[in-house]
Amino acid sequence: MSDGYLTTHVLDTALGLPAADLEVALYRIEGEARAHIVTMRTNADGRTDSPILPKDDFAIGTYELVFQAGAYLDAIGTVPESPRFLDVVPIRFGISDAEAHYHVPLLLSPFGYSTYRGS
């Protein structure tokens, strides 16, 4: 068992608020294969209620968080486009330290996003 874990935080930069009730899925990447691990939703603070990848399941490797940005934007009443400029936002990243906390936040607006390794 490692001491590392994975979290996220989604902020709606257009509204200046946490992005609540946004679906986030986590996949482990092995070569060309993508294995689903878990799907969660953000809470009122834009975070998941528990780590996306807790200590017991944490392992070195390549992962992908997939944020359902389009569904979130639709749900909050953002003027729709067809197709929406941002719909599904995948962020692929590596975990190289099994003892570390990896925090992968998403700063989201209808026309752009950014991420970084947070703390």
PDB file of N, CA and C in Angstrom, residues 37-103:
ATOM      1  N   ILE A  37     -11.577   3.236 -14.101  1.00  0.00           N
ATOM      2  CA  ILE A  37     -11.386   2.968 -12.674  1.00  0.00           C
ATOM      3  C   ILE A  37     -12.597   3.421 -11.875  1.00  0.00           C
ATOM      4  N   VAL A  38     -13.013   4.679 -12.074  1.00  0.00           N
ATOM      5  CA  VAL A  38     -14.116   5.222 -11.273  1.00  0.00           C
ATOM      6  C   VAL A  38     -14.709   6.440 -11.988  1.00  0.00           C
ATOM      7  N   THR A  39     -15.973   6.689 -11.714  1.00  0.00           N
ATOM      8  CA  THR A  39     -16.639   7.922 -12.146  1.00  0.00           C
ATOM      9  C   THR A  39     -17.226   8.567 -10.904  1.00  0.00           C
ATOM     10  N   MET A  40     -17.007   9.880 -10.771  1.00  0.00           N
ATOM     11  CA  MET A  40     -17.497  10.627  -9.615  1.00  0.00           C
ATOM     12  C   MET A  40     -18.095  11.943 -10.104  1.00  0.00           C
ATOM     13  N   ARG A  41     -18.729  12.673  -9.189  1.00  0.00           N
ATOM     14  CA  ARG A  41     -19.251  14.006  -9.492  1.00  0.00           C
ATOM     15  C   ARG A  41     -18.672  14.982  -8.470  1.00  0.00           C
ATOM     16  N   THR A  42     -18.465  16.210  -8.907  1.00  0.00           N
ATOM     17  CA  THR A  42     -17.966  17.227  -7.986  1.00  0.00           C
ATOM     18  C   THR A  42     -19.091  17.683  -7.055  1.00  0.00           C
ATOM     19  N   ASN A  43     -18.698  18.098  -5.869  1.00  0.00           N
ATOM     20  CA  ASN A  43     -19.655  18.602  -4.888  1.00  0.00           C
ATOM     21  C   ASN A  43     -19.803  20.123  -5.041  1.00  0.00           C
ATOM     22  N   ALA A  44     -20.460  20.768  -4.100  1.00  0.00           N
ATOM     23  CA  ALA A  44     -20.713  22.208  -4.180  1.00  0.00           C
ATOM     24  C   ALA A  44     -19.425  23.029  -4.196  1.00  0.00           C
ATOM     25  N   ASP A  45     -18.337  22.456  -3.700  1.00  0.00           N
ATOM     26  CA  ASP A  45     -17.043  23.143  -3.689  1.00  0.00           C
ATOM     27  C   ASP A  45     -16.217  22.826  -4.938  1.00  0.00           C
ATOM     28  N   GLY A  46     -16.767  22.053  -5.877  1.00  0.00           N
ATOM     29  CA  GLY A  46     -16.043  21.702  -7.092  1.00  0.00           C
ATOM     30  C   GLY A  46     -15.042  20.574  -6.904  1.00  0.00           C
ATOM     31  N   ARG A  47     -15.118  19.884  -5.787  1.00  0.00           N
ATOM     32  CA  ARG A  47     -14.218  18.765  -5.480  1.00  0.00           C
ATOM     33  C   ARG A  47     -15.039  17.478  -5.384  1.00  0.00           C
ATOM     34  N   THR A  48     -14.375  16.352  -5.481  1.00  0.00           N
ATOM     35  CA  THR A  48     -15.068  15.098  -5.207  1.00  0.00           C
ATOM     36  C   THR A  48     -15.077  14.881  -3.697  1.00  0.00           C
ATOM     37  N   ASP A  49     -16.067  14.139  -3.213  1.00  0.00           N
ATOM     38  CA  ASP A  49     -16.198  13.949  -1.766  1.00  0.00           C
ATOM     39  C   ASP A  49     -15.090  13.100  -1.166  1.00  0.00           C
ATOM     40  N   SER A  50     -14.417  12.329  -1.998  1.00  0.00           N
ATOM     41  CA  SER A  50     -13.299  11.511  -1.539  1.00  0.00           C
ATOM     42  C   SER A  50     -12.240  11.516  -2.639  1.00  0.00           C
ATOM     43  N   PRO A  51     -11.018  11.084  -2.334  1.00  0.00           N
ATOM     44  CA  PRO A  51      -9.996  11.038  -3.391  1.00  0.00           C
ATOM     45  C   PRO A  51     -10.468  10.197  -4.575  1.00  0.00           C
ATOM     46  N   ILE A  52     -10.135  10.631  -5.767  1.00  0.00           N
ATOM     47  CA  ILE A  52     -10.501   9.898  -6.976  1.00  0.00           C
ATOM     48  C   ILE A  52      -9.745   8.577  -7.030  1.00  0.00           C
ATOM     49  N   LEU A  53      -8.526   8.616  -6.606  1.00  0.00           N
ATOM     50  CA  LEU A  53      -7.704   7.405  -6.506  1.00  0.00           C
ATOM     51  C   LEU A  53      -7.154   7.394  -5.085  1.00  0.00           C
ATOM     52  N   PRO A  54      -7.771   6.626  -4.185  1.00  0.00           N
ATOM     53  CA  PRO A  54      -7.337   6.626  -2.786  1.00  0.00           C
ATOM     54  C   PRO A  54      -6.034   5.866  -2.581  1.00  0.00           C
ATOM     55  N   LYS A  55      -5.484   5.992  -1.390  1.00  0.00           N
ATOM     56  CA  LYS A  55      -4.192   5.391  -1.050  1.00  0.00           C
ATOM     57  C   LYS A  55      -4.129   3.898  -1.372  1.00  0.00           C
ATOM     58  N   ASP A  56      -5.199   3.162  -1.082  1.00  0.00           N
ATOM     59  CA  ASP A  56      -5.185   1.708  -1.295  1.00  0.00           C
ATOM     60  C   ASP A  56      -5.075   1.324  -2.771  1.00  0.00           C
ATOM     61  N   ASP A  57      -5.514   2.187  -3.675  1.00  0.00           N
ATOM     62  CA  ASP A  57      -5.502   1.890  -5.112  1.00  0.00           C
ATOM     63  C   ASP A  57      -4.436   2.666  -5.877  1.00  0.00           C
ATOM     64  N   PHE A  58      -3.692   3.492  -5.191  1.00  0.00           N
ATOM     65  CA  PHE A  58      -2.741   4.398  -5.838  1.00  0.00           C
ATOM     66  C   PHE A  58      -1.528   3.627  -6.348  1.00  0.00           C
ATOM     67  N   ALA A  59      -1.159   3.873  -7.601  1.00  0.00           N
ATOM     68  CA  ALA A  59      -0.008   3.181  -8.190  1.00  0.00           C
ATOM     69  C   ALA A  59       0.642   4.051  -9.249  1.00  0.00           C
ATOM     70  N   ILE A  60       1.928   3.879  -9.435  1.00  0.00           N
ATOM     71  CA  ILE A  60       2.667   4.569 -10.491  1.00  0.00           C
ATOM     72  C   ILE A  60       2.087   4.148 -11.840  1.00  0.00           C
ATOM     73  N   GLY A  61       1.995   5.122 -12.752  1.00  0.00           N
ATOM     74  CA  GLY A  61       1.473   4.806 -14.078  1.00  0.00           C
ATOM     75  C   GLY A  61       0.949   6.036 -14.778  1.00  0.00           C
ATOM     76  N   THR A  62       0.321   5.809 -15.923  1.00  0.00           N
ATOM     77  CA  THR A  62      -0.280   6.876 -16.711  1.00  0.00           C
ATOM     78  C   THR A  62      -1.794   6.798 -16.554  1.00  0.00           C
ATOM     79  N   TYR A  63      -2.405   7.950 -16.327  1.00  0.00           N
ATOM     80  CA  TYR A  63      -3.838   8.038 -16.058  1.00  0.00           C
ATOM     81  C   TYR A  63      -4.458   9.125 -16.918  1.00  0.00           C
ATOM     82  N   GLU A  64      -5.784   9.098 -16.983  1.00  0.00           N
ATOM     83  CA  GLU A  64      -6.508  10.144 -17.694  1.00  0.00           C
ATOM     84  C   GLU A  64      -7.766  10.484 -16.908  1.00  0.00           C
ATOM     85  N   LEU A  65      -7.915  11.759 -16.596  1.00  0.00           N
ATOM     86  CA  LEU A  65      -9.159  12.268 -16.035  1.00  0.00           C
ATOM     87  C   LEU A  65      -9.971  12.810 -17.195  1.00  0.00           C
ATOM     88  N   VAL A  66     -11.247  12.465 -17.242  1.00  0.00           N
ATOM     89  CA  VAL A  66     -12.125  12.927 -18.317  1.00  0.00           C
ATOM     90  C   VAL A  66     -13.263  13.711 -17.674  1.00  0.00           C
ATOM     91  N   PHE A  67     -13.295  14.999 -17.967  1.00  0.00           N
ATOM     92  CA  PHE A  67     -14.274  15.926 -17.397  1.00  0.00           C
ATOM     93  C   PHE A  67     -15.400  16.156 -18.411  1.00  0.00           C
ATOM     94  N   GLN A  68     -16.641  15.981 -17.990  1.00  0.00           N
ATOM     95  CA  GLN A  68     -17.801  16.190 -18.861  1.00  0.00           C
ATOM     96  C   GLN A  68     -18.203  17.663 -18.821  1.00  0.00           C
ATOM     97  N   ALA A  69     -17.371  18.495 -19.425  1.00  0.00           N
ATOM     98  CA  ALA A  69     -17.551  19.948 -19.394  1.00  0.00           C
ATOM     99  C   ALA A  69     -18.825  20.385 -20.109  1.00  0.00           C
ATOM    100  N   GLY A  70     -19.119  19.807 -21.264  1.00  0.00           N
ATOM    101  CA  GLY A  70     -20.299  20.200 -22.027  1.00  0.00           C
ATOM    102  C   GLY A  70     -21.587  19.965 -21.263  1.00  0.00           C
ATOM    103  N   ALA A  71     -21.711  18.814 -20.629  1.00  0.00           N
ATOM    104  CA  ALA A  71     -22.912  18.513 -19.842  1.00  0.00           C
ATOM    105  C   ALA A  71     -23.042  19.493 -18.679  1.00  0.00           C
ATOM    106  N   TYR A  72     -21.917  19.823 -18.041  1.00  0.00           N
ATOM    107  CA  TYR A  72     -21.922  20.810 -16.956  1.00  0.00           C
ATOM    108  C   TYR A  72     -22.379  22.170 -17.484  1.00  0.00           C
ATOM    109  N   LEU A  73     -21.804  22.620 -18.595  1.00  0.00           N
ATOM    110  CA  LEU A  73     -22.174  23.917 -19.163  1.00  0.00           C
ATOM    111  C   LEU A  73     -23.646  23.951 -19.567  1.00  0.00           C
ATOM    112  N   ASP A  74     -24.148  22.856 -20.114  1.00  0.00           N
ATOM    113  CA  ASP A  74     -25.575  22.763 -20.445  1.00  0.00           C
ATOM    114  C   ASP A  74     -26.422  22.895 -19.186  1.00  0.00           C
ATOM    115  N   ALA A  75     -26.026  22.180 -18.129  1.00  0.00           N
ATOM    116  CA  ALA A  75     -26.810  22.142 -16.894  1.00  0.00           C
ATOM    117  C   ALA A  75     -26.892  23.500 -16.202  1.00  0.00           C
ATOM    118  N   ILE A  76     -25.854  24.323 -16.334  1.00  0.00           N
ATOM    119  CA  ILE A  76     -25.887  25.630 -15.672  1.00  0.00           C
ATOM    120  C   ILE A  76     -26.475  26.714 -16.565  1.00  0.00           C
ATOM    121  N   GLY A  77     -26.884  26.341 -17.780  1.00  0.00           N
ATOM    122  CA  GLY A  77     -27.564  27.295 -18.651  1.00  0.00           C
ATOM    123  C   GLY A  77     -26.663  28.134 -19.535  1.00  0.00           C
ATOM    124  N   THR A  78     -25.425  27.709 -19.732  1.00  0.00           N
ATOM    125  CA  THR A  78     -24.533  28.409 -20.649  1.00  0.00           C
ATOM    126  C   THR A  78     -25.133  28.312 -22.052  1.00  0.00           C
ATOM    127  N   VAL A  79     -25.166  29.434 -22.749  1.00  0.00           N
ATOM    128  CA  VAL A  79     -25.761  29.454 -24.086  1.00  0.00           C
ATOM    129  C   VAL A  79     -25.151  28.330 -24.925  1.00  0.00           C
ATOM    130  N   PRO A  80     -26.006  27.456 -25.455  1.00  0.00           N
ATOM    131  CA  PRO A  80     -25.481  26.301 -26.189  1.00  0.00           C
ATOM    132  C   PRO A  80     -24.998  26.651 -27.586  1.00  0.00           C
ATOM    133  N   GLU A  81     -24.034  25.881 -28.025  1.00  0.00           N
ATOM    134  CA  GLU A  81     -23.550  25.930 -29.400  1.00  0.00           C
ATOM    135  C   GLU A  81     -23.770  24.533 -29.961  1.00  0.00           C
ATOM    136  N   SER A  82     -23.731  24.419 -31.245  1.00  0.00           N
ATOM    137  CA  SER A  82     -23.889  23.102 -31.843  1.00  0.00           C
ATOM    138  C   SER A  82     -22.839  22.899 -32.926  1.00  0.00           C
ATOM    139  N   PRO A  83     -21.804  22.145 -32.684  1.00  0.00           N
ATOM    140  CA  PRO A  83     -21.474  21.494 -31.405  1.00  0.00           C
ATOM    141  C   PRO A  83     -20.832  22.485 -30.436  1.00  0.00           C
ATOM    142  N   ARG A  84     -20.857  22.126 -29.164  1.00  0.00           N
ATOM    143  CA  ARG A  84     -20.242  22.972 -28.134  1.00  0.00           C
ATOM    144  C   ARG A  84     -18.727  22.970 -28.335  1.00  0.00           C
ATOM    145  N   PHE A  85     -18.086  24.144 -28.165  1.00  0.00           N
ATOM    146  CA  PHE A  85     -16.642  24.254 -28.353  1.00  0.00           C
ATOM    147  C   PHE A  85     -15.896  23.285 -27.442  1.00  0.00           C
ATOM    148  N   LEU A  86     -16.218  23.268 -26.157  1.00  0.00           N
ATOM    149  CA  LEU A  86     -15.635  22.307 -25.222  1.00  0.00           C
ATOM    150  C   LEU A  86     -16.737  21.374 -24.756  1.00  0.00           C
ATOM    151  N   ASP A  87     -16.538  20.094 -24.960  1.00  0.00           N
ATOM    152  CA  ASP A  87     -17.510  19.114 -24.529  1.00  0.00           C
ATOM    153  C   ASP A  87     -16.856  18.190 -23.508  1.00  0.00           C
ATOM    154  N   VAL A  88     -16.028  17.283 -23.963  1.00  0.00           N
ATOM    155  CA  VAL A  88     -15.309  16.366 -23.087  1.00  0.00           C
ATOM    156  C   VAL A  88     -13.862  16.844 -23.009  1.00  0.00           C
ATOM    157  N   VAL A  89     -13.373  17.037 -21.783  1.00  0.00           N
ATOM    158  CA  VAL A  89     -12.008  17.525 -21.576  1.00  0.00           C
ATOM    159  C   VAL A  89     -11.180  16.408 -20.936  1.00  0.00           C
ATOM    160  N   PRO A  90     -10.295  15.762 -21.726  1.00  0.00           N
ATOM    161  CA  PRO A  90      -9.424  14.731 -21.166  1.00  0.00           C
ATOM    162  C   PRO A  90      -8.079  15.331 -20.744  1.00  0.00           C
ATOM    163  N   ILE A  91      -7.603  14.915 -19.593  1.00  0.00           N
ATOM    164  CA  ILE A  91      -6.278  15.339 -19.133  1.00  0.00           C
ATOM    165  C   ILE A  91      -5.485  14.078 -18.820  1.00  0.00           C
ATOM    166  N   ARG A  92      -4.468  13.806 -19.619  1.00  0.00           N
ATOM    167  CA  ARG A  92      -3.622  12.622 -19.431  1.00  0.00           C
ATOM    168  C   ARG A  92      -2.366  13.049 -18.678  1.00  0.00           C
ATOM    169  N   PHE A  93      -2.001  12.295 -17.666  1.00  0.00           N
ATOM    170  CA  PHE A  93      -0.868  12.667 -16.815  1.00  0.00           C
ATOM    171  C   PHE A  93      -0.227  11.411 -16.247  1.00  0.00           C
ATOM    172  N   GLY A  94       0.977  11.565 -15.761  1.00  0.00           N
ATOM    173  CA  GLY A  94       1.708  10.451 -15.178  1.00  0.00           C
ATOM    174  C   GLY A  94       1.869  10.601 -13.684  1.00  0.00           C
ATOM    175  N   ILE A  95       1.818   9.483 -12.987  1.00  0.00           N
ATOM    176  CA  ILE A  95       2.114   9.423 -11.560  1.00  0.00           C
ATOM    177  C   ILE A  95       3.423   8.657 -11.418  1.00  0.00           C
ATOM    178  N   SER A  96       4.446   9.336 -10.921  1.00  0.00           N
ATOM    179  CA  SER A  96       5.766   8.727 -10.822  1.00  0.00           C
ATOM    180  C   SER A  96       6.230   8.522  -9.378  1.00  0.00           C
ATOM    181  N   ASP A  97       5.465   9.019  -8.412  1.00  0.00           N
ATOM    182  CA  ASP A  97       5.841   8.907  -7.007  1.00  0.00           C
ATOM    183  C   ASP A  97       4.664   8.325  -6.227  1.00  0.00           C
ATOM    184  N   ALA A  98       4.782   7.084  -5.821  1.00  0.00           N
ATOM    185  CA  ALA A  98       3.691   6.378  -5.145  1.00  0.00           C
ATOM    186  C   ALA A  98       3.400   6.914  -3.752  1.00  0.00           C
ATOM    187  N   GLU A  99       4.239   7.798  -3.243  1.00  0.00           N
ATOM    188  CA  GLU A  99       4.048   8.340  -1.899  1.00  0.00           C
ATOM    189  C   GLU A  99       3.496   9.762  -1.905  1.00  0.00           C
ATOM    190  N   ALA A 100       3.246  10.338  -3.087  1.00  0.00           N
ATOM    191  CA  ALA A 100       2.882  11.750  -3.187  1.00  0.00           C
ATOM    192  C   ALA A 100       1.377  11.949  -3.350  1.00  0.00           C
ATOM    193  N   HIS A 101       0.957  13.153  -3.022  1.00  0.00           N
ATOM    194  CA  HIS A 101      -0.413  13.592  -3.314  1.00  0.00           C
ATOM    195  C   HIS A 101      -0.375  14.253  -4.682  1.00  0.00           C
ATOM    196  N   TYR A 102      -1.142  13.722  -5.611  1.00  0.00           N
ATOM    197  CA  TYR A 102      -1.279  14.331  -6.938  1.00  0.00           C
ATOM    198  C   TYR A 102      -2.629  15.028  -6.984  1.00  0.00           C
ATOM    199  N   HIS A 103      -2.595  16.323  -7.260  1.00  0.00           N
ATOM    200  CA  HIS A 103      -3.812  17.127  -7.353  1.00  0.00           C
ATOM    201  C   HIS A 103      -3.848  17.687  -8.768  1.00  0.00           C
TER     202      HIS A 103
END
